[in-house]
């Protein structure tokens, strides 16, 4: 199995939603392709169905990657979206999954990333977390490789508000599939610091597992996480402290790594992007740093090529790995 700590030099390649630059995100085909491309880890975004099954999908709702609106008319919520948590696994299996579209409008064929896999070409479906773990286990066995997993529990606050405990559900499946120790085969990630603390102090001891936790860092105005006040009210979580001095020391008390957005690591100095101090501060606290997301077709402003971005992240900033939509290009850059 892979073993990595913050002080080890070998950076890791995390296939973001699989080889999502080449195939529709989070399909089993995209995961198999990323495995074959030499990724060290395959990412799973996890959401719960109405009947409590973990499925591998990025959004809480289905509208941008499926034909849910035509298959299940009348099942949208008031905001017009069709939420995974309102559908059973059997219902989700009736959907066709396709390349991500830019909007929720089913009539709008604009892709989120123009030039990627064609809309509604071939046939893909929804699969469970367990099915993906089985795919990876069997691919590891048949290829003799030891590719790890990097699951993210999506919006625990939303799941709690809908009567589901996604952190507990994910941990149970991980334990059932043999992911129980910190041996480099798994990282468990979340944007929700309250849930990460709960995992560390309550759920991991309860299930007797010891998996490394990664705090994903968002901008507050993305409105990605809600927290519950003592009054019971749910409010937008304020991430600003995570980018302030001293934050890494606090995060290191409950997590083993951080996943910042790439833009949080790079400052614009007179028109030139230069790394700031965040990576060094995190690593000084023993945290690994795995920023998201390297995309050859959506480079940060001022960056001319994917390898220029690789240089900035690996050589200048000194990250311990990256989430990448193009695992082959990151593997090649690292000379593997
Ligand atoms: O989990 C790392 C990265 O994937 C976070 O962003 O929105 O793609 O899940 P997102
Ligand atoms: Ca993710």
mmCIF file of C-alpha atoms and ligand atoms in Angstrom:
data_model
loop_
_atom_site.group_PDB
_atom_site.id
_atom_site.type_symbol
_atom_site.label_atom_id
_atom_site.label_comp_id
_atom_site.label_asym_id
_atom_site.label_seq_id
_atom_site.Cartn_x
_atom_site.Cartn_y
_atom_site.Cartn_z
ATOM 1 C CA UNK A 1 0.000 0.000 0.000
ATOM 2 C CA UNK A 2 1.021 3.615 -0.520
ATOM 3 C CA UNK A 3 2.354 5.376 2.516
ATOM 4 C CA UNK A 4 2.602 9.136 2.677
ATOM 5 C CA UNK A 5 3.210 11.714 5.350
ATOM 6 C CA UNK A 6 3.665 15.467 5.093
ATOM 7 C CA UNK A 7 7.424 15.113 5.225
ATOM 8 C CA UNK A 8 7.684 12.570 2.396
ATOM 9 C CA UNK A 9 8.819 13.951 -0.911
ATOM 10 C CA UNK A 10 6.806 11.938 -3.423
ATOM 11 C CA UNK A 11 3.716 13.937 -4.437
ATOM 12 C CA UNK A 12 0.483 12.119 -5.220
ATOM 13 C CA UNK A 13 -1.894 12.308 -8.182
ATOM 14 C CA UNK A 14 -5.575 12.310 -7.205
ATOM 15 C CA UNK A 15 -7.920 11.671 -10.128
ATOM 16 C CA UNK A 16 -10.628 14.285 -9.605
ATOM 17 C CA UNK A 17 -13.992 12.557 -10.218
ATOM 18 C CA UNK A 18 -11.925 10.005 -12.199
ATOM 19 C CA UNK A 19 -10.324 10.914 -15.521
ATOM 20 C CA UNK A 20 -13.038 13.547 -15.816
ATOM 21 C CA UNK A 21 -11.212 15.510 -18.498
ATOM 22 C CA UNK A 22 -11.861 12.593 -20.857
ATOM 23 C CA UNK A 23 -15.066 10.848 -19.762
ATOM 24 C CA UNK A 24 -18.195 11.940 -17.866
ATOM 25 C CA UNK A 25 -17.269 12.554 -14.226
ATOM 26 C CA UNK A 26 -17.737 9.839 -11.615
ATOM 27 C CA UNK A 27 -18.628 7.125 -14.110
ATOM 28 C CA UNK A 28 -17.015 3.739 -13.620
ATOM 29 C CA UNK A 29 -15.409 4.197 -17.038
ATOM 30 C CA UNK A 30 -13.752 7.435 -15.851
ATOM 31 C CA UNK A 31 -12.457 5.642 -12.771
ATOM 32 C CA UNK A 32 -11.049 2.722 -14.752
ATOM 33 C CA UNK A 33 -9.355 5.142 -17.145
ATOM 34 C CA UNK A 34 -7.769 7.083 -14.276
ATOM 35 C CA UNK A 35 -6.575 3.824 -12.730
ATOM 36 C CA UNK A 36 -4.922 2.853 -16.012
ATOM 37 C CA UNK A 37 -3.375 6.317 -16.357
ATOM 38 C CA UNK A 38 -1.372 5.783 -13.185
ATOM 39 C CA UNK A 39 -3.258 7.914 -10.655
ATOM 40 C CA UNK A 40 -2.347 7.258 -7.021
ATOM 41 C CA UNK A 41 -5.868 7.957 -5.744
ATOM 42 C CA UNK A 42 -9.354 7.975 -7.261
ATOM 43 C CA UNK A 43 -11.808 10.494 -5.833
ATOM 44 C CA UNK A 44 -15.409 9.680 -4.884
ATOM 45 C CA UNK A 45 -17.944 12.395 -4.058
ATOM 46 C CA UNK A 46 -20.659 10.747 -1.959
ATOM 47 C CA UNK A 47 -24.366 11.508 -1.628
ATOM 48 C CA UNK A 48 -27.119 9.456 0.042
ATOM 49 C CA UNK A 49 -30.260 8.185 -1.662
ATOM 50 C CA UNK A 50 -33.697 8.221 -0.045
ATOM 51 C CA UNK A 51 -33.207 4.593 0.955
ATOM 52 C CA UNK A 52 -29.820 5.251 2.529
ATOM 53 C CA UNK A 53 -27.437 4.016 -0.199
ATOM 54 C CA UNK A 54 -24.237 5.955 -0.851
ATOM 55 C CA UNK A 55 -23.905 6.828 -4.531
ATOM 56 C CA UNK A 56 -20.967 8.461 -6.302
ATOM 57 C CA UNK A 57 -22.163 11.818 -7.601
ATOM 58 C CA UNK A 58 -20.799 15.316 -7.162
ATOM 59 C CA UNK A 59 -23.970 17.372 -6.777
ATOM 60 C CA UNK A 60 -26.746 16.975 -4.231
ATOM 61 C CA UNK A 61 -29.087 17.200 -7.199
ATOM 62 C CA UNK A 62 -29.161 15.375 -10.524
ATOM 63 C CA UNK A 63 -30.013 18.019 -13.074
ATOM 64 C CA UNK A 64 -26.592 18.814 -14.565
ATOM 65 C CA UNK A 65 -25.426 15.282 -15.268
ATOM 66 C CA UNK A 66 -28.570 13.269 -15.963
ATOM 67 C CA UNK A 67 -31.917 13.059 -17.746
ATOM 68 C CA UNK A 68 -33.843 13.140 -14.458
ATOM 69 C CA UNK A 69 -36.246 15.913 -15.557
ATOM 70 C CA UNK A 70 -37.604 13.843 -18.442
ATOM 71 C CA UNK A 71 -37.561 10.493 -16.598
ATOM 72 C CA UNK A 72 -39.218 11.755 -13.410
ATOM 73 C CA UNK A 73 -41.493 14.717 -14.204
ATOM 74 C CA UNK A 74 -43.085 16.314 -11.141
ATOM 75 C CA UNK A 75 -40.356 15.214 -8.735
ATOM 76 C CA UNK A 76 -38.450 18.509 -8.497
ATOM 77 C CA UNK A 77 -38.310 20.534 -5.292
ATOM 78 C CA UNK A 78 -39.502 24.150 -5.126
ATOM 79 C CA UNK A 79 -36.150 25.371 -6.508
ATOM 80 C CA UNK A 80 -36.738 23.304 -9.660
ATOM 81 C CA UNK A 81 -34.001 20.778 -8.869
ATOM 82 C CA UNK A 82 -34.255 17.014 -8.486
ATOM 83 C CA UNK A 83 -32.390 15.951 -5.348
ATOM 84 C CA UNK A 84 -30.636 12.594 -5.018
ATOM 85 C CA UNK A 85 -32.001 12.226 -1.490
ATOM 86 C CA UNK A 86 -35.578 12.215 -2.856
ATOM 87 C CA UNK A 87 -34.936 9.155 -5.067
ATOM 88 C CA UNK A 88 -34.373 5.494 -4.277
ATOM 89 C CA UNK A 89 -31.394 3.658 -5.691
ATOM 90 C CA UNK A 90 -33.728 1.704 -7.989
ATOM 91 C CA UNK A 91 -35.017 4.978 -9.405
ATOM 92 C CA UNK A 92 -31.519 6.399 -9.866
ATOM 93 C CA UNK A 93 -30.530 3.294 -11.803
ATOM 94 C CA UNK A 94 -33.091 4.282 -14.460
ATOM 95 C CA UNK A 95 -31.181 7.487 -15.268
ATOM 96 C CA UNK A 96 -28.677 8.102 -18.031
ATOM 97 C CA UNK A 97 -25.574 9.928 -16.807
ATOM 98 C CA UNK A 98 -23.849 12.289 -19.207
ATOM 99 C CA UNK A 99 -21.112 14.908 -19.422
ATOM 100 C CA UNK A 100 -21.718 17.818 -17.027
ATOM 101 C CA UNK A 101 -23.801 20.659 -18.435
ATOM 102 C CA UNK A 102 -23.319 24.292 -17.449
ATOM 103 C CA UNK A 103 -26.864 24.947 -16.228
ATOM 104 C CA UNK A 104 -29.790 23.135 -14.587
ATOM 105 C CA UNK A 105 -31.993 23.749 -17.633
ATOM 106 C CA UNK A 106 -32.486 20.352 -19.335
ATOM 107 C CA UNK A 107 -32.944 22.096 -22.692
ATOM 108 C CA UNK A 108 -29.559 23.851 -22.465
ATOM 109 C CA UNK A 109 -26.882 21.650 -24.100
ATOM 110 C CA UNK A 110 -23.960 23.915 -23.116
ATOM 111 C CA UNK A 111 -21.225 21.828 -21.505
ATOM 112 C CA UNK A 112 -19.541 23.018 -18.311
ATOM 113 C CA UNK A 113 -16.233 22.355 -20.069
ATOM 114 C CA UNK A 114 -16.566 22.759 -23.847
ATOM 115 C CA UNK A 115 -14.604 20.190 -25.814
ATOM 116 C CA UNK A 116 -14.994 17.392 -23.300
ATOM 117 C CA UNK A 117 -16.972 14.170 -23.875
ATOM 118 C CA UNK A 118 -20.034 14.705 -26.046
ATOM 119 C CA UNK A 119 -23.423 15.235 -24.457
ATOM 120 C CA UNK A 120 -25.562 12.092 -24.258
ATOM 121 C CA UNK A 121 -23.063 9.954 -26.144
ATOM 122 C CA UNK A 122 -22.711 6.261 -25.296
ATOM 123 C CA UNK A 123 -24.379 5.108 -22.062
ATOM 124 C CA UNK A 124 -23.453 5.635 -18.404
ATOM 125 C CA UNK A 125 -25.373 5.191 -15.158
ATOM 126 C CA UNK A 126 -25.379 5.880 -11.434
ATOM 127 C CA UNK A 127 -23.367 3.466 -9.291
ATOM 128 C CA UNK A 128 -22.959 2.971 -5.556
ATOM 129 C CA UNK A 129 -19.882 3.633 -3.436
ATOM 130 C CA UNK A 130 -19.662 -0.103 -2.793
ATOM 131 C CA UNK A 131 -19.635 -0.861 -6.523
ATOM 132 C CA UNK A 132 -16.814 1.605 -7.047
ATOM 133 C CA UNK A 133 -14.795 0.142 -4.179
ATOM 134 C CA UNK A 134 -15.252 -3.281 -5.763
ATOM 135 C CA UNK A 135 -14.056 -1.949 -9.128
ATOM 136 C CA UNK A 136 -10.917 -0.475 -7.546
ATOM 137 C CA UNK A 137 -10.230 -3.557 -5.452
ATOM 138 C CA UNK A 138 -10.465 -5.811 -8.508
ATOM 139 C CA UNK A 139 -8.415 -3.447 -10.718
ATOM 140 C CA UNK A 140 -5.747 -3.315 -8.018
ATOM 141 C CA UNK A 141 -5.714 -7.119 -7.939
ATOM 142 C CA UNK A 142 -5.661 -7.656 -11.704
ATOM 143 C CA UNK A 143 -3.032 -4.960 -12.377
ATOM 144 C CA UNK A 144 -0.935 -5.494 -9.267
ATOM 145 C CA UNK A 145 -1.189 -1.806 -8.416
ATOM 146 C CA UNK A 146 -2.233 -0.234 -5.099
ATOM 147 C CA UNK A 147 -4.409 2.701 -6.066
ATOM 148 C CA UNK A 148 -5.979 4.444 -3.108
ATOM 149 C CA UNK A 149 -9.371 6.078 -2.599
ATOM 150 C CA UNK A 150 -10.239 9.644 -1.641
ATOM 151 C CA UNK A 151 -13.955 9.832 -0.698
ATOM 152 C CA UNK A 152 -15.660 13.135 0.107
ATOM 153 C CA UNK A 153 -18.807 13.216 2.205
ATOM 154 C CA UNK A 154 -20.901 15.835 0.443
ATOM 155 C CA UNK A 155 -22.713 18.410 2.549
ATOM 156 C CA UNK A 156 -23.266 16.591 5.855
ATOM 157 C CA UNK A 157 -25.369 19.570 6.966
ATOM 158 C CA UNK A 158 -27.818 19.065 4.085
ATOM 159 C CA UNK A 159 -28.021 15.354 4.889
ATOM 160 C CA UNK A 160 -28.675 16.040 8.595
ATOM 161 C CA UNK A 161 -31.418 18.494 7.626
ATOM 162 C CA UNK A 162 -32.949 15.686 5.565
ATOM 163 C CA UNK A 163 -32.686 13.129 8.353
ATOM 164 C CA UNK A 164 -29.570 11.266 7.127
ATOM 165 C CA UNK A 165 -26.123 10.772 8.662
ATOM 166 C CA UNK A 166 -23.737 10.595 5.707
ATOM 167 C CA UNK A 167 -20.509 10.553 7.737
ATOM 168 C CA UNK A 168 -21.589 7.481 9.676
ATOM 169 C CA UNK A 169 -22.849 5.764 6.502
ATOM 170 C CA UNK A 170 -19.539 6.383 4.702
ATOM 171 C CA UNK A 171 -17.443 5.185 7.608
ATOM 172 C CA UNK A 172 -19.454 1.956 7.867
ATOM 173 C CA UNK A 173 -18.926 1.147 4.172
ATOM 174 C CA UNK A 174 -15.218 1.974 4.404
ATOM 175 C CA UNK A 175 -14.870 -0.371 7.367
ATOM 176 C CA UNK A 176 -16.811 -3.126 5.594
ATOM 177 C CA UNK A 177 -14.420 -2.853 2.636
ATOM 178 C CA UNK A 178 -11.299 -3.033 4.790
ATOM 179 C CA UNK A 179 -10.342 0.636 5.002
ATOM 180 C CA UNK A 180 -9.660 0.810 8.711
ATOM 181 C CA UNK A 181 -6.136 2.158 9.225
ATOM 182 C CA UNK A 182 -3.944 5.050 8.112
ATOM 183 C CA UNK A 183 -1.787 3.085 5.669
ATOM 184 C CA UNK A 184 -1.901 5.495 2.716
ATOM 185 C CA UNK A 185 -4.746 3.670 0.971
ATOM 186 C CA UNK A 186 -7.410 6.241 1.846
ATOM 187 C CA UNK A 187 -8.062 9.854 2.759
ATOM 188 C CA UNK A 188 -11.534 10.944 3.918
ATOM 189 C CA UNK A 189 -12.344 14.546 2.986
ATOM 190 C CA UNK A 190 -15.049 17.060 3.802
ATOM 191 C CA UNK A 191 -15.703 20.784 3.621
ATOM 192 C CA UNK A 192 -17.513 20.566 6.976
ATOM 193 C CA UNK A 193 -15.192 21.147 9.970
ATOM 194 C CA UNK A 194 -17.863 20.228 12.508
ATOM 195 C CA UNK A 195 -18.354 16.870 10.856
ATOM 196 C CA UNK A 196 -14.581 16.259 10.641
ATOM 197 C CA UNK A 197 -14.309 16.916 14.381
ATOM 198 C CA UNK A 198 -17.235 14.569 14.975
ATOM 199 C CA UNK A 199 -15.491 11.932 12.856
ATOM 200 C CA UNK A 200 -12.313 12.301 14.874
ATOM 201 C CA UNK A 201 -13.763 12.390 18.362
ATOM 202 C CA UNK A 202 -16.936 10.304 18.046
ATOM 203 C CA UNK A 203 -17.349 8.206 14.902
ATOM 204 C CA UNK A 204 -13.823 6.876 14.323
ATOM 205 C CA UNK A 205 -13.452 5.689 17.952
ATOM 206 C CA UNK A 206 -16.970 4.227 17.872
ATOM 207 C CA UNK A 207 -16.269 2.183 14.728
ATOM 208 C CA UNK A 208 -12.640 1.563 15.723
ATOM 209 C CA UNK A 209 -11.163 2.881 12.501
ATOM 210 C CA UNK A 210 -8.274 5.289 12.069
ATOM 211 C CA UNK A 211 -8.556 7.008 8.695
ATOM 212 C CA UNK A 212 -6.766 10.290 7.867
ATOM 213 C CA UNK A 213 -9.069 13.289 7.499
ATOM 214 C CA UNK A 214 -8.698 16.187 5.068
ATOM 215 C CA UNK A 215 -10.264 19.599 5.638
ATOM 216 C CA UNK A 216 -11.378 21.052 2.317
ATOM 217 C CA UNK A 217 -11.250 24.843 2.318
ATOM 218 C CA UNK A 218 -13.914 26.912 0.568
ATOM 219 C CA UNK A 219 -14.613 30.602 0.205
ATOM 220 C CA UNK A 220 -17.410 31.702 2.515
ATOM 221 C CA UNK A 221 -19.469 33.178 -0.326
ATOM 222 C CA UNK A 222 -19.626 29.834 -2.145
ATOM 223 C CA UNK A 223 -22.200 28.862 0.537
ATOM 224 C CA UNK A 224 -21.009 25.281 0.517
ATOM 225 C CA UNK A 225 -21.589 24.374 4.188
ATOM 226 C CA UNK A 226 -24.177 25.227 6.796
ATOM 227 C CA UNK A 227 -23.764 25.007 10.559
ATOM 228 C CA UNK A 228 -26.465 24.786 13.186
ATOM 229 C CA UNK A 229 -26.662 27.476 15.865
ATOM 230 C CA UNK A 230 -27.699 26.688 19.452
ATOM 231 C CA UNK A 231 -31.103 28.133 18.506
ATOM 232 C CA UNK A 232 -31.470 25.319 15.962
ATOM 233 C CA UNK A 233 -31.173 27.691 13.004
ATOM 234 C CA UNK A 234 -28.907 26.658 10.091
ATOM 235 C CA UNK A 235 -26.604 29.408 8.766
ATOM 236 C CA UNK A 236 -23.857 29.693 6.162
ATOM 237 C CA UNK A 237 -20.474 28.604 7.577
ATOM 238 C CA UNK A 238 -17.777 31.291 7.670
ATOM 239 C CA UNK A 239 -14.512 29.910 6.248
ATOM 240 C CA UNK A 240 -12.517 33.126 6.537
ATOM 241 C CA UNK A 241 -10.576 31.973 9.606
ATOM 242 C CA UNK A 242 -9.105 29.044 7.652
ATOM 243 C CA UNK A 243 -7.070 31.438 5.514
ATOM 244 C CA UNK A 244 -5.946 33.624 8.428
ATOM 245 C CA UNK A 245 -2.623 33.291 10.326
ATOM 246 C CA UNK A 246 -2.593 30.410 12.809
ATOM 247 C CA UNK A 247 -5.415 28.516 11.108
ATOM 248 C CA UNK A 248 -3.307 25.486 10.214
ATOM 249 C CA UNK A 249 -2.455 24.890 13.857
ATOM 250 C CA UNK A 250 -6.183 24.740 14.624
ATOM 251 C CA UNK A 251 -6.962 22.450 11.691
ATOM 252 C CA UNK A 252 -4.102 20.111 12.658
ATOM 253 C CA UNK A 253 -5.923 19.403 15.915
ATOM 254 C CA UNK A 254 -8.628 17.470 14.045
ATOM 255 C CA UNK A 255 -7.338 16.770 10.504
ATOM 256 C CA UNK A 256 -4.310 15.288 8.769
ATOM 257 C CA UNK A 257 -4.386 17.381 5.620
ATOM 258 C CA UNK A 258 -5.964 20.329 3.871
ATOM 259 C CA UNK A 259 -7.526 20.670 0.439
ATOM 260 C CA UNK A 260 -7.488 24.341 -0.546
ATOM 261 C CA UNK A 261 -8.604 25.733 -3.874
ATOM 262 C CA UNK A 262 -5.560 26.323 -6.095
ATOM 263 C CA UNK A 263 -6.309 30.048 -6.078
ATOM 264 C CA UNK A 264 -5.809 30.103 -2.294
ATOM 265 C CA UNK A 265 -2.151 29.118 -2.732
ATOM 266 C CA UNK A 266 -1.221 31.613 -5.430
ATOM 267 C CA UNK A 267 -1.091 35.397 -5.123
ATOM 268 C CA UNK A 268 -0.909 37.842 -8.004
ATOM 269 C CA UNK A 269 2.326 39.837 -7.601
ATOM 270 C CA UNK A 270 2.501 42.574 -10.237
ATOM 271 C CA UNK A 271 0.690 40.429 -12.802
ATOM 272 C CA UNK A 272 2.661 37.263 -11.969
ATOM 273 C CA UNK A 273 1.298 34.349 -9.916
ATOM 274 C CA UNK A 274 3.489 33.434 -6.962
ATOM 275 C CA UNK A 275 2.890 30.956 -4.143
ATOM 276 C CA UNK A 276 1.992 32.371 -0.758
ATOM 277 C CA UNK A 277 2.876 30.839 2.600
ATOM 278 C CA UNK A 278 -0.114 28.546 3.077
ATOM 279 C CA UNK A 279 1.618 25.307 2.043
ATOM 280 C CA UNK A 280 4.607 25.921 4.296
ATOM 281 C CA UNK A 281 2.336 26.824 7.221
ATOM 282 C CA UNK A 282 0.273 23.666 6.768
ATOM 283 C CA UNK A 283 3.260 21.374 6.392
ATOM 284 C CA UNK A 284 4.868 22.936 9.467
ATOM 285 C CA UNK A 285 1.862 21.582 11.386
ATOM 286 C CA UNK A 286 2.279 18.112 9.842
ATOM 287 C CA UNK A 287 -0.597 18.550 7.392
ATOM 288 C CA UNK A 288 -0.426 17.313 3.795
ATOM 289 C CA UNK A 289 -1.626 19.814 1.206
ATOM 290 C CA UNK A 290 -3.706 18.537 -1.733
ATOM 291 C CA UNK A 291 -5.203 21.488 -3.661
ATOM 292 C CA UNK A 292 -8.055 21.260 -6.159
ATOM 293 C CA UNK A 293 -8.355 21.298 -9.194
ATOM 294 C CA UNK A 294 -5.813 21.042 -12.022
ATOM 295 C CA UNK A 295 -7.643 21.402 -15.346
ATOM 296 C CA UNK A 296 -5.810 21.681 -18.668
ATOM 297 C CA UNK A 297 -8.910 23.286 -20.177
ATOM 298 C CA UNK A 298 -9.617 25.757 -17.338
ATOM 299 C CA UNK A 299 -6.274 27.152 -16.242
ATOM 300 C CA UNK A 300 -6.055 30.009 -13.720
ATOM 301 C CA UNK A 301 -5.765 33.444 -15.285
ATOM 302 C CA UNK A 302 -2.157 34.201 -16.141
ATOM 303 C CA UNK A 303 -1.120 30.538 -16.430
ATOM 304 C CA UNK A 304 -0.236 29.489 -19.993
ATOM 305 C CA UNK A 305 -0.175 25.700 -19.790
ATOM 306 C CA UNK A 306 -0.922 22.817 -17.466
ATOM 307 C CA UNK A 307 2.786 22.242 -16.873
ATOM 308 C CA UNK A 308 3.229 25.875 -15.918
ATOM 309 C CA UNK A 309 0.548 25.237 -13.312
ATOM 310 C CA UNK A 310 2.275 21.985 -12.283
ATOM 311 C CA UNK A 311 5.530 23.940 -11.841
ATOM 312 C CA UNK A 312 3.814 26.540 -9.680
ATOM 313 C CA UNK A 313 2.191 23.922 -7.474
ATOM 314 C CA UNK A 314 4.859 21.240 -7.184
ATOM 315 C CA UNK A 315 8.160 23.098 -7.628
ATOM 316 C CA UNK A 316 7.348 26.516 -6.221
ATOM 317 C CA UNK A 317 4.550 25.959 -3.692
ATOM 318 C CA UNK A 318 5.703 22.435 -2.732
ATOM 319 C CA UNK A 319 2.294 20.742 -2.477
ATOM 320 C CA UNK A 320 2.029 17.061 -1.499
ATOM 321 C CA UNK A 321 -0.320 16.213 -4.353
ATOM 322 C CA UNK A 322 -3.098 17.620 -6.509
ATOM 323 C CA UNK A 323 -6.639 16.840 -7.557
ATOM 324 C CA UNK A 324 -6.519 16.715 -11.338
ATOM 325 C CA UNK A 325 -9.089 16.179 -14.108
ATOM 326 C CA UNK A 326 -6.180 15.048 -16.314
ATOM 327 C CA UNK A 327 -4.323 12.413 -14.292
ATOM 328 C CA UNK A 328 -2.255 11.301 -17.306
ATOM 329 C CA UNK A 329 -0.791 14.792 -17.736
ATOM 330 C CA UNK A 330 0.036 15.122 -14.036
ATOM 331 C CA UNK A 331 1.564 11.632 -13.943
ATOM 332 C CA UNK A 332 3.652 12.496 -17.013
ATOM 333 C CA UNK A 333 4.761 15.797 -15.486
ATOM 334 C CA UNK A 334 5.964 13.968 -12.382
ATOM 335 C CA UNK A 335 8.046 11.702 -14.599
ATOM 336 C CA UNK A 336 6.344 8.452 -13.697
HETATM 337 O O1 LIG B 1 -12.693 17.370 -3.028
HETATM 338 C C1 LIG B 1 -11.748 18.145 -3.679
HETATM 339 C C2 LIG B 1 -12.476 18.886 -4.711
HETATM 340 O O2 LIG B 1 -13.142 17.914 -5.465
HETATM 341 C C3 LIG B 1 -13.443 19.822 -4.064
HETATM 342 O O3 LIG B 1 -14.265 20.385 -4.959
HETATM 343 O O4 LIG B 1 -16.523 20.685 -5.728
HETATM 344 O O5 LIG B 1 -14.974 19.254 -7.032
HETATM 345 O O6 LIG B 1 -15.887 18.447 -4.862
HETATM 346 P P1 LIG B 1 -15.471 19.644 -5.665
HETATM 347 CA CA1 LIG B 2 -14.724 16.494 -4.244
#
